[in-house]
mmCIF file of C-alpha atoms in Angstrom:
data_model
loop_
_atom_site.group_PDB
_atom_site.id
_atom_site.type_symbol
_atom_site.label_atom_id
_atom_site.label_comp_id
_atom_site.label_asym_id
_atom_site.label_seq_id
_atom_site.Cartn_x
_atom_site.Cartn_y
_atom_site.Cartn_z
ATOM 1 C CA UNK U 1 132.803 71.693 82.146
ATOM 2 C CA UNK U 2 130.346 71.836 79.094
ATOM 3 C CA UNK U 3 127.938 73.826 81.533
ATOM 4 C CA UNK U 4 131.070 76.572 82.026
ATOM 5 C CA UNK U 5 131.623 76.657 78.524
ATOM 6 C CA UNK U 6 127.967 77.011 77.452
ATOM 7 C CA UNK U 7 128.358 79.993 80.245
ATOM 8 C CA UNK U 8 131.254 81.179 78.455
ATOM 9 C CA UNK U 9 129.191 81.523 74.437
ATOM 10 C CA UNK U 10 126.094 83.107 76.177
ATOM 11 C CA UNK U 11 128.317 85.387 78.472
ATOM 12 C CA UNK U 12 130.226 86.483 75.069
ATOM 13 C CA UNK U 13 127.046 86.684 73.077
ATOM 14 C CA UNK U 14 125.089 89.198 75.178
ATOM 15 C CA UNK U 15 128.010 91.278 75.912
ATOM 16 C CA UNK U 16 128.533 91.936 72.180
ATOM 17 C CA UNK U 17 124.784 92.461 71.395
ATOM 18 C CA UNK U 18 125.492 95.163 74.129
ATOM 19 C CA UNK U 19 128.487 96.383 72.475
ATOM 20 C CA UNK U 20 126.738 96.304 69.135
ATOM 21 C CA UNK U 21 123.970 97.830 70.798
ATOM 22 C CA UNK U 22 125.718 100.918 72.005
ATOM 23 C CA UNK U 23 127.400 101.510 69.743
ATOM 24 C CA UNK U 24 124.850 101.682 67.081
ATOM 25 C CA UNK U 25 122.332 103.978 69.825
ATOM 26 C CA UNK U 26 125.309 106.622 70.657
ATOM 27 C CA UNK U 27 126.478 106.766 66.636
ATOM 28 C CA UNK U 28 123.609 107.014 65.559
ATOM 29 C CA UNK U 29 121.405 110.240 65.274
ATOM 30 C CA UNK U 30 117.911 108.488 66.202
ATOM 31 C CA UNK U 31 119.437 108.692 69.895
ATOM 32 C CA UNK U 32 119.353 112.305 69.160
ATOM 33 C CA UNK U 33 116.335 113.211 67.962
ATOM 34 C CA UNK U 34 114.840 110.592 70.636
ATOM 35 C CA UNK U 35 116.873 112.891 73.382
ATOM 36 C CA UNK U 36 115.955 116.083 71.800
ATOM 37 C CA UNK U 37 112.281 114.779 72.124
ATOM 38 C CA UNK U 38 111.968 114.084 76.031
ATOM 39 C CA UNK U 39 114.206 116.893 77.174
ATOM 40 C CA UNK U 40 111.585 118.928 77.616
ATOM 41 C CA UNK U 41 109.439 116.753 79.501
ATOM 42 C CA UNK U 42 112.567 115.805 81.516
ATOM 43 C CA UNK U 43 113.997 119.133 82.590
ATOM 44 C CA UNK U 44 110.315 119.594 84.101
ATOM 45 C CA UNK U 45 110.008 116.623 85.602
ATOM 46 C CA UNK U 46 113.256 117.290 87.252
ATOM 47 C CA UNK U 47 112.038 120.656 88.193
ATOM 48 C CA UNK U 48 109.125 119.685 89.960
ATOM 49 C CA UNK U 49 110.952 117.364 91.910
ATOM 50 C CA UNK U 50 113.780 119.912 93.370
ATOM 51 C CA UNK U 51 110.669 122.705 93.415
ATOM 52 C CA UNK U 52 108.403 120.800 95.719
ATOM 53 C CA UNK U 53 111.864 119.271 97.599
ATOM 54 C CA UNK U 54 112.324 122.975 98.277
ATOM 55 C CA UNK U 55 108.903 124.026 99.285
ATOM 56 C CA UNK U 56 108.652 121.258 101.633
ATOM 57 C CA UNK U 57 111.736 122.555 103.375
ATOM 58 C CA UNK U 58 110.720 125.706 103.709
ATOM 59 C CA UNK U 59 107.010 125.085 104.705
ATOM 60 C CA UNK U 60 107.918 121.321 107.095
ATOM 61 C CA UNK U 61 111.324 121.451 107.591
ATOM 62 C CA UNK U 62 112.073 125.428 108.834
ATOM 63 C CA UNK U 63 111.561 124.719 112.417
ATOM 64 C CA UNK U 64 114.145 121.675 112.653
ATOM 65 C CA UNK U 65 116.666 122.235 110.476
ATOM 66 C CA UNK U 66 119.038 125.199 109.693
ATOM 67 C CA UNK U 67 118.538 126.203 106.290
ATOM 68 C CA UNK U 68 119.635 129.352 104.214
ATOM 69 C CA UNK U 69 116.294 131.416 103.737
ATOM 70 C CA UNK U 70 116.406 132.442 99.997
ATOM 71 C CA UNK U 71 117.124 128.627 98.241
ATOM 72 C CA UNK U 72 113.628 128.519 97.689
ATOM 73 C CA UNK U 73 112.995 131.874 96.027
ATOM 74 C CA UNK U 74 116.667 131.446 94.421
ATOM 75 C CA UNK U 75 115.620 128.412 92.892
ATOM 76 C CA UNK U 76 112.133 129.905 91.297
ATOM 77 C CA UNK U 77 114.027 132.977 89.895
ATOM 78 C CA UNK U 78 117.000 131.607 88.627
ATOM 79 C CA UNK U 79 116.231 127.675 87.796
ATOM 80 C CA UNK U 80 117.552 125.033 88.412
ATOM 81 C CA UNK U 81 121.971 125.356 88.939
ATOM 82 C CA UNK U 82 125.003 123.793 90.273
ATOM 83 C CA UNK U 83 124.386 125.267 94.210
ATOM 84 C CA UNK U 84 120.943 124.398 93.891
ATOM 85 C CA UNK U 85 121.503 120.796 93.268
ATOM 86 C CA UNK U 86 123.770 120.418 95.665
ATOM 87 C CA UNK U 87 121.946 122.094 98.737
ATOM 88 C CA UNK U 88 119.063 119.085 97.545
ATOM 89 C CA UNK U 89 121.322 116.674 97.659
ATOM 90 C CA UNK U 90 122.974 117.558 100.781
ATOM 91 C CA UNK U 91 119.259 117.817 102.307
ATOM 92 C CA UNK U 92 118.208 114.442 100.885
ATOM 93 C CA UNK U 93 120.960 112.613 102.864
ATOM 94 C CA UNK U 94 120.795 114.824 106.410
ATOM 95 C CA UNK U 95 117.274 114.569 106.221
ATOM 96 C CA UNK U 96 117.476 110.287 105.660
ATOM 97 C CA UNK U 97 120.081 110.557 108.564
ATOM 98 C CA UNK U 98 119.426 112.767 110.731
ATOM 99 C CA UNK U 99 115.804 112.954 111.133
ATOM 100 C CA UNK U 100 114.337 112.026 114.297
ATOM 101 C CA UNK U 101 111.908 109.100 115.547
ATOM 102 C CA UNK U 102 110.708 111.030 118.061
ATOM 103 C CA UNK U 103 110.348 115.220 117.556
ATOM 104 C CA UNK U 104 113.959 115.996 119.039
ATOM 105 C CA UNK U 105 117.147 116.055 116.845
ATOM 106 C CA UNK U 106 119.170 114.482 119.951
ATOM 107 C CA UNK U 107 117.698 111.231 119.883
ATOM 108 C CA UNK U 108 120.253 108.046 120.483
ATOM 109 C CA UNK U 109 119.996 107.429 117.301
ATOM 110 C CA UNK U 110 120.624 110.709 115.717
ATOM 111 C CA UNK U 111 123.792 110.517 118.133
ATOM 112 C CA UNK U 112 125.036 107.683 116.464
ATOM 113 C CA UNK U 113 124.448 108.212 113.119
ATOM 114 C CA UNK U 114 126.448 111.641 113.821
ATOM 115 C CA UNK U 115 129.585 109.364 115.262
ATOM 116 C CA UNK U 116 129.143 107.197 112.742
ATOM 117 C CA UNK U 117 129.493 110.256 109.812
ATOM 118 C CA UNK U 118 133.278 109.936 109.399
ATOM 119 C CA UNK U 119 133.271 106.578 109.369
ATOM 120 C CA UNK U 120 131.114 106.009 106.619
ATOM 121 C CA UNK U 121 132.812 108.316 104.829
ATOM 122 C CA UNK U 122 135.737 106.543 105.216
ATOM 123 C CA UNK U 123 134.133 103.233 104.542
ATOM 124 C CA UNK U 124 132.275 104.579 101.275
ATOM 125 C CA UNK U 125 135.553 105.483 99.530
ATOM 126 C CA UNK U 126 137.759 102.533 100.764
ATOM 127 C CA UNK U 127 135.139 99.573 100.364
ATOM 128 C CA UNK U 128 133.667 101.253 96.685
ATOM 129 C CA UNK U 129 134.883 98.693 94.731
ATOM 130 C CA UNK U 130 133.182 96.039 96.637
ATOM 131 C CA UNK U 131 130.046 97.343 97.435
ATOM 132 C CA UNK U 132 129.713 100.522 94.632
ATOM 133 C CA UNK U 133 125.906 99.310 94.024
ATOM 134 C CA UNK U 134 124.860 99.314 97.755
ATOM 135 C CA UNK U 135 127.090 102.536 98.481
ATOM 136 C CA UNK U 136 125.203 104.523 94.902
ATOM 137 C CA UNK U 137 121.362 102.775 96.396
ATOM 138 C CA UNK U 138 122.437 105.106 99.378
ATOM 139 C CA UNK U 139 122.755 108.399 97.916
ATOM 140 C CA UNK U 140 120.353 107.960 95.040
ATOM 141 C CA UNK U 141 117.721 106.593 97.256
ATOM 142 C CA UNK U 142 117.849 109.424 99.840
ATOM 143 C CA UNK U 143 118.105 111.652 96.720
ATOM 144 C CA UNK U 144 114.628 109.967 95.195
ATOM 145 C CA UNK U 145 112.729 109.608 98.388
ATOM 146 C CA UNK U 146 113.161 113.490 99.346
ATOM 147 C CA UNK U 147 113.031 114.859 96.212
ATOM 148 C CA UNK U 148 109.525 112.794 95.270
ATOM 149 C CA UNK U 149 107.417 113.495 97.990
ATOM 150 C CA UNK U 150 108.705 116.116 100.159
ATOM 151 C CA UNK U 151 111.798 116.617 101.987
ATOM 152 C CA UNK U 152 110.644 115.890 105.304
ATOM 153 C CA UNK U 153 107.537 113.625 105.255
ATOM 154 C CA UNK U 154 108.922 111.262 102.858
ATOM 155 C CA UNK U 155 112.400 111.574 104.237
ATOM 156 C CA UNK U 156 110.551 109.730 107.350
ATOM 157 C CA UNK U 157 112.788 107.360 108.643
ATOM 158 C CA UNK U 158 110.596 104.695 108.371
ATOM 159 C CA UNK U 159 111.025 105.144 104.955
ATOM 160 C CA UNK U 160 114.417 105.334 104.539
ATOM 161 C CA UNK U 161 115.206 102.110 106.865
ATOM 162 C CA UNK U 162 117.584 100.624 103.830
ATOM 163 C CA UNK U 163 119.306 103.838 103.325
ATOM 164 C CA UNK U 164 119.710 103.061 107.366
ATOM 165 C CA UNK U 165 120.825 99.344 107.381
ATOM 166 C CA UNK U 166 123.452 100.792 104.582
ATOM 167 C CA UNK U 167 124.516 103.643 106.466
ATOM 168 C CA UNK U 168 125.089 101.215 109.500
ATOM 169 C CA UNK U 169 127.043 98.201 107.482
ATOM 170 C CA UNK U 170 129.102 100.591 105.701
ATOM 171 C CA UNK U 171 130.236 102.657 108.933
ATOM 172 C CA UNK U 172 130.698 99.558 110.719
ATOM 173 C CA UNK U 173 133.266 98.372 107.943
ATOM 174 C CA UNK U 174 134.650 101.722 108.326
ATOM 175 C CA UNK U 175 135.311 101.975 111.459
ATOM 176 C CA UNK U 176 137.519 98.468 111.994
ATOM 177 C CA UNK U 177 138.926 98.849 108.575
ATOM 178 C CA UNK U 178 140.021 102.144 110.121
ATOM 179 C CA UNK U 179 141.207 100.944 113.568
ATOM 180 C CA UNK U 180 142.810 97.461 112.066
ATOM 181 C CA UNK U 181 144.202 99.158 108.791
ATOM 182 C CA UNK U 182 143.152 95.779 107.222
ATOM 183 C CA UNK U 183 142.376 95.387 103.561
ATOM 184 C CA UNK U 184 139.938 92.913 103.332
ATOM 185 C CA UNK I 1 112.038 88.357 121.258
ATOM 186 C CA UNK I 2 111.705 91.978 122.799
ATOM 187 C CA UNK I 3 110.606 93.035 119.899
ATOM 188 C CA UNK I 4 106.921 89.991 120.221
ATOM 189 C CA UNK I 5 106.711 90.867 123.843
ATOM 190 C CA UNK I 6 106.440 94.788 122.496
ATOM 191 C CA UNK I 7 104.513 93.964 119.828
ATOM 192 C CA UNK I 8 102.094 91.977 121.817
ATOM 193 C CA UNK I 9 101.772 94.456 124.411
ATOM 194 C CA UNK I 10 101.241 97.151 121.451
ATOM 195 C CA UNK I 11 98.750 95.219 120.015
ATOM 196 C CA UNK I 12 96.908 94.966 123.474
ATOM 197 C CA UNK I 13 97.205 98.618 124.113
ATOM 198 C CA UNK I 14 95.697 99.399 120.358
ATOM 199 C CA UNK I 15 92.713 97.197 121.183
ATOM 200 C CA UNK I 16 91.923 98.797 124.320
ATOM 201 C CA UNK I 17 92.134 102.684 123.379
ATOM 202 C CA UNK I 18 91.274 102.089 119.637
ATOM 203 C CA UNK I 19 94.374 104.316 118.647
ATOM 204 C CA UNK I 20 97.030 103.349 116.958
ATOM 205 C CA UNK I 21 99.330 106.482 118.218
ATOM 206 C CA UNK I 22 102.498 105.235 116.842
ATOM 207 C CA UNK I 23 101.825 104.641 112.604
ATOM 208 C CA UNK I 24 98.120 105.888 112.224
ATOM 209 C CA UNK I 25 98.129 104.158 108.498
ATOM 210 C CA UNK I 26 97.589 100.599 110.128
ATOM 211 C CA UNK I 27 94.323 100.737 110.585
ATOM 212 C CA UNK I 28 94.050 101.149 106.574
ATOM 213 C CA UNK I 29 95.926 98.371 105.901
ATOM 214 C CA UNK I 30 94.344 96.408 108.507
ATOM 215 C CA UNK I 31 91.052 96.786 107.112
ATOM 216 C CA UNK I 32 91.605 96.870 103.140
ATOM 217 C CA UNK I 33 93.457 93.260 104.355
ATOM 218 C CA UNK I 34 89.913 92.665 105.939
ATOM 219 C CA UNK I 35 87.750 92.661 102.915
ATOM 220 C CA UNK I 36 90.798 90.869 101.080
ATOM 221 C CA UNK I 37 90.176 88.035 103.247
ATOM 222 C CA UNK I 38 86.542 89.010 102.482
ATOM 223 C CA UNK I 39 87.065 88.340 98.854
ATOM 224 C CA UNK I 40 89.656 84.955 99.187
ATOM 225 C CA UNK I 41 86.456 83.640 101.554
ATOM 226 C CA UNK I 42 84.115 83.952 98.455
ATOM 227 C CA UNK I 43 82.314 87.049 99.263
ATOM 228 C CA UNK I 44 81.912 89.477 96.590
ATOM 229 C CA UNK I 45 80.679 93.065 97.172
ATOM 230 C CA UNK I 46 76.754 92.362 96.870
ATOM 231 C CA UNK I 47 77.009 89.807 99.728
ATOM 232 C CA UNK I 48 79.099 91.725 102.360
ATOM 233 C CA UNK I 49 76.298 92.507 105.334
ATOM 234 C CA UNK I 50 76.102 95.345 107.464
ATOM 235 C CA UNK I 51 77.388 93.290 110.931
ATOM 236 C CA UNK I 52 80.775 92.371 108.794
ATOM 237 C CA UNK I 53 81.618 95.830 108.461
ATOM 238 C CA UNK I 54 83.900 97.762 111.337
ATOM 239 C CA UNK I 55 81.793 99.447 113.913
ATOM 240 C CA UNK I 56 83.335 102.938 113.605
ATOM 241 C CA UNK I 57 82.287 105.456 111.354
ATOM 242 C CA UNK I 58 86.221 105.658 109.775
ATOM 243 C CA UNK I 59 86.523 102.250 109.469
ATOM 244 C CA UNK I 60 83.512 102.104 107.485
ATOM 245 C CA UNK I 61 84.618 104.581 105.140
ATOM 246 C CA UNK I 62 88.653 102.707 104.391
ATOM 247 C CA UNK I 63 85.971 99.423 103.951
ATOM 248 C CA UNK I 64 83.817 101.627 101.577
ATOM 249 C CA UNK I 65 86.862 103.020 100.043
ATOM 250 C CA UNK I 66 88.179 99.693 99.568
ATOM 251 C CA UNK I 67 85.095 98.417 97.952
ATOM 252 C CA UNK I 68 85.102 100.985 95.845
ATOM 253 C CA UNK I 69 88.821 100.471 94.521
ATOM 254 C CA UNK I 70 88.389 98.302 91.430
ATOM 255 C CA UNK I 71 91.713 97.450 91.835
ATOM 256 C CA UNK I 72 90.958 95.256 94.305
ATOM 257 C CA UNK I 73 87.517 93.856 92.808
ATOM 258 C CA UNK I 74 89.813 90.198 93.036
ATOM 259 C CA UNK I 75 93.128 89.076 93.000
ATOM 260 C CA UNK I 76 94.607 90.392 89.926
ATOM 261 C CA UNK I 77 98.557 89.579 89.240
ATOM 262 C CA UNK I 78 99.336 93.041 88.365
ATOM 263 C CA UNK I 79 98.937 94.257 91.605
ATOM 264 C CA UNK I 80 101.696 91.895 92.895
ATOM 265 C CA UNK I 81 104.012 94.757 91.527
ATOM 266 C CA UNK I 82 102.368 97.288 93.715
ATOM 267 C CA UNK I 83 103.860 97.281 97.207
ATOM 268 C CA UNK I 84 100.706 99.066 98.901
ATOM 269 C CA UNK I 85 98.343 96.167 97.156
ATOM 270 C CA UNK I 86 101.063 93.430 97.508
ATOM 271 C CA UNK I 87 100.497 94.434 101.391
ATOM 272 C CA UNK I 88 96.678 94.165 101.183
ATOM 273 C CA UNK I 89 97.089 91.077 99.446
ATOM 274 C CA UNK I 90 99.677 89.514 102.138
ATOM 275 C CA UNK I 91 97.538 91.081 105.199
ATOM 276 C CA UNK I 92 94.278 89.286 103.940
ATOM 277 C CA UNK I 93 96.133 86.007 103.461
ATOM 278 C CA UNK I 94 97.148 85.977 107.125
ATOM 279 C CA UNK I 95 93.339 86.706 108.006
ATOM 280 C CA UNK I 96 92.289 84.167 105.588
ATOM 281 C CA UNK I 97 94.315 81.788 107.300
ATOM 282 C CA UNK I 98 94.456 82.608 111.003
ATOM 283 C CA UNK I 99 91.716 85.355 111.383
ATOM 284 C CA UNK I 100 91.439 88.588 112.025
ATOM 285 C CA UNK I 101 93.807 89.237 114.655
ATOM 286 C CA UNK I 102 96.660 92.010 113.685
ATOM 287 C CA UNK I 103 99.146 90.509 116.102
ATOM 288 C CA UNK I 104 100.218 87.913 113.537
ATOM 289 C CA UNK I 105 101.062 90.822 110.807
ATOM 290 C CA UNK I 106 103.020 92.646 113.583
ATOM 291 C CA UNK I 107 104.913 89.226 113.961
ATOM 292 C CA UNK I 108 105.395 88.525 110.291
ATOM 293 C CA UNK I 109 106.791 92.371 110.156
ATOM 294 C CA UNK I 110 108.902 91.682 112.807
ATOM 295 C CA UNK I 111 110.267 88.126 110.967
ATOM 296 C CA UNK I 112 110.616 90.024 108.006
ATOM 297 C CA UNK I 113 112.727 93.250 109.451
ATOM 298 C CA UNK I 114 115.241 90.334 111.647
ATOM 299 C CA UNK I 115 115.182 88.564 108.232
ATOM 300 C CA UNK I 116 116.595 92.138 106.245
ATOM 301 C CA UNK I 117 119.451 92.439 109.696
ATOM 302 C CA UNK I 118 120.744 88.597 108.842
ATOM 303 C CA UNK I 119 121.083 89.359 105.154
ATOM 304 C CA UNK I 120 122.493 92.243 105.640
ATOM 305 C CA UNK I 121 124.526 90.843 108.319
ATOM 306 C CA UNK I 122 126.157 87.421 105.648
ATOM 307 C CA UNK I 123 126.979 90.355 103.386
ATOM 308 C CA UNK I 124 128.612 92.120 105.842
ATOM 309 C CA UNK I 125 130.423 89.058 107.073
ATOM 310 C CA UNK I 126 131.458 88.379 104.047
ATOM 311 C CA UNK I 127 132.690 91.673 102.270
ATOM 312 C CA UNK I 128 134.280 93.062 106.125
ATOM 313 C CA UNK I 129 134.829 90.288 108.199
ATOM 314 C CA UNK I 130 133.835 89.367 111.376
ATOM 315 C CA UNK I 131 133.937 92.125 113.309
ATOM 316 C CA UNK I 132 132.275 94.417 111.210
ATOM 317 C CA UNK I 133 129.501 92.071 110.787
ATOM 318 C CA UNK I 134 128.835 91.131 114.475
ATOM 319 C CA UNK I 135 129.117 95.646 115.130
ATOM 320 C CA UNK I 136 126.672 96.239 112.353
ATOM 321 C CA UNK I 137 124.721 93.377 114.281
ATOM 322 C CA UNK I 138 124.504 94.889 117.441
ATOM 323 C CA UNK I 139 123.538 98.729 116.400
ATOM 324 C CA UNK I 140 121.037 97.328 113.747
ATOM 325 C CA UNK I 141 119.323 95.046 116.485
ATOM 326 C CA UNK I 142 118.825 97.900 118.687
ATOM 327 C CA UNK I 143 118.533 100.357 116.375
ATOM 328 C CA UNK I 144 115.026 102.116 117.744
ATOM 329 C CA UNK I 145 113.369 102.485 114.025
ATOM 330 C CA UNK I 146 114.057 99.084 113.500
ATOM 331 C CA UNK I 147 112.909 97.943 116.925
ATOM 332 C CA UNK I 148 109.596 100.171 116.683
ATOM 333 C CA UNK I 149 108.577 99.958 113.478
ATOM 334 C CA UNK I 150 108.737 96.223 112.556
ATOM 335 C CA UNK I 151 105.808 95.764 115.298
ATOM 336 C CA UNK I 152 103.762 97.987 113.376
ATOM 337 C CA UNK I 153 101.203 97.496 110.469
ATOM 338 C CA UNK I 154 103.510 98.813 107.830
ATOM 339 C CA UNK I 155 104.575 98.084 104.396
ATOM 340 C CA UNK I 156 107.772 99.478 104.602
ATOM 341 C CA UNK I 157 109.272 96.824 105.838
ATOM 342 C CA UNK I 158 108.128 94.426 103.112
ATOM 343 C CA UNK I 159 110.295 97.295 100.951
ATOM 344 C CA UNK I 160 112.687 96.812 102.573
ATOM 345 C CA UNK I 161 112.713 93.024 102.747
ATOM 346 C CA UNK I 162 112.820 92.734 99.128
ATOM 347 C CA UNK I 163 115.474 95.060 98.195
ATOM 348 C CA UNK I 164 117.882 93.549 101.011
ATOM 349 C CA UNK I 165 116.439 90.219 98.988
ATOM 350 C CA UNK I 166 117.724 91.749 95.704
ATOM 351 C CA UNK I 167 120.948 93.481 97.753
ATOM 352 C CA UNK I 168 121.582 90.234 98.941
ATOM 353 C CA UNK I 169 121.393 88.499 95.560
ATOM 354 C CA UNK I 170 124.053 90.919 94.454
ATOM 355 C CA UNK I 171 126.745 90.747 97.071
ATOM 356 C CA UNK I 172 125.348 87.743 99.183
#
């Protein structure tokens, strides 16, 4: 009982230094100048990464995946936009997918994850609440690993064997939460 | 167990034909985890000798390169951070212990990866029930990546062990 309550004063301690802490960082203008500082060095660290995702597509990735031919020289004339970001994205987590072990896309395990597509889907948005942490590690990890060191070598699977297990758990939970209609 | 008989048999076939076909980066992390073990026996790098060193010309030159890394002039508690030297540091402990035989880092891989499934699997079991957790079983113990890849001489799956560690700690 005194342990819970000792719980209780820390719990409410560090959530107001948090409070306090936010509030003071978004009110005040040192936030600002400190975000006005590293944009620059942001926005081209963020370039790099979707410029050598890109390249690495084109260059690796054009003879086993379908890709639109002018993202690449799109992205270098106009920067970095909205379609842009979203054809990376959408590469990061086919590529984690759907790669193959072996050099054919119609591997047994390619097959599955394919099956498995709606499913996780459907698991993703029903089971959020429970499991938003694991479900974000998924995207954001597919999204770092191919945008950091190339869209297909580092997209590996071996590399992406979490983004796997999560893939796997989460269409699993789909897929009976979909044929039982139980909320667990 | 399929995956110790494979293993073993792997292991076999890479000591026969000197090719590791299916992850060529073992043999780096096999021998930087060499002069680890090197360096936990008490050797430092004036007293390595000539017959210590691999026999191949490539081998030579990941010892050389290893040798030459001063991160890994000793055991330094920085590099526990470092998955690639956390590897090093694991492989050399094994060959400290038991020698320099690579079959017992395919094994510990392989403990490791089955250890990632069963934490993965109590979450699972716990968040989705039953059935979810026994499906998720079954496609993630046959699952060929899995299956391949934890007899290998990777670090990946020590990645992956700790963040299903830290996964785990979250929803386990």
């Amino acid at each position: 009982m005194m342990i819970r309550r000792i719980e209780d004063i820390v719990t409410v301690l560090l959530l107001s230094l948090l409070v306090f802490s936010a509030g003071f960082i978004l009110s005040s203008a040192d936030f600002w100048i400190f975000a006005e500082e590293i944009k620059d060095d942001v926005k081209a660290k963020i370039t790099d990464l979707f410029y050598s995702h890109l390249y690495g597509i084109e260059t690796e990735g054009r003879p086993y995946f379908l890709l639109s031919e002018d993202a690449h020289s799109k992205f270098l004339k106009e920067g970095l936009s909205v379609g842009i970001f979203f054809i990376v994205l959408m590469n990061s987590i086919f590529n984690v997918l759907f790669q193959p072990v072996f050099l054919s896309p119609l591997t047994p395990q390619v097959l599955l994850n394919a099956v498995a597509l709606p499913f996780f889907i459907y698991g993703a948005i029903r089971y959020f609440k429970k499991i938003p942490i694991m479900i974000l590690s998924f995207f954001l990890l597919s999204f770092y690993m191919a945008t950091r060191g190339g869209a297909v070598i580092e997209a590996l699977i071996r590399h992406a064997m979490l983004c796997e297990l999560i893939y796997l758990m989460v269409s699993s939970a789909g897929f009976t939460g979909w044929i039982t209609k139980k909320s667990f | 167990m399929a995956r110790i008989i494979f293993a073993c048999a792997y292991d076999i076939f890479v000591f026969i034909s000197d090719r590791d076909v299916l992850l060529p980066d073992s043999r780096y992390y096999s021998i930087t985890g060499q002069y680890v073990a090197l360096l936990l026996k008490g050797y430092d790098k004036g007293s390595i000798t000539t017959d210590i060193l691999p026999k191949d010309w490539h081998g030579r030159e990941i010892f050389f390169n290893a040798l030459k890394d001063t991160r890994l002039s000793g055991i330094h508690f920085s590099n526990f951070f470092k998955e690639e030297y956390l590897f090093f540091y694991i492989v050399g402990i094994i060959y400290f212990l038991i020698g320099y035989f690579p079959i017992f880092i395919r094994v510990f891989n392989i403990v490791m990866s089955m250890a990632s499934v069963y934490l993965f699997f109590r979450i699972s079991r716990r968040h989705f029930g039953e059935l979810a957790a026994n499906l998720f079983l079954l496609a993630a113990l046959l699952s060929p990546t899995h299956f391949f890849y934890s007899a290998m001489l990777s670090k990946d799956i020590l990645r992956l062990f700790i963040m299903t560690v830290i996964l785990w700690g979250i929803y386990g």
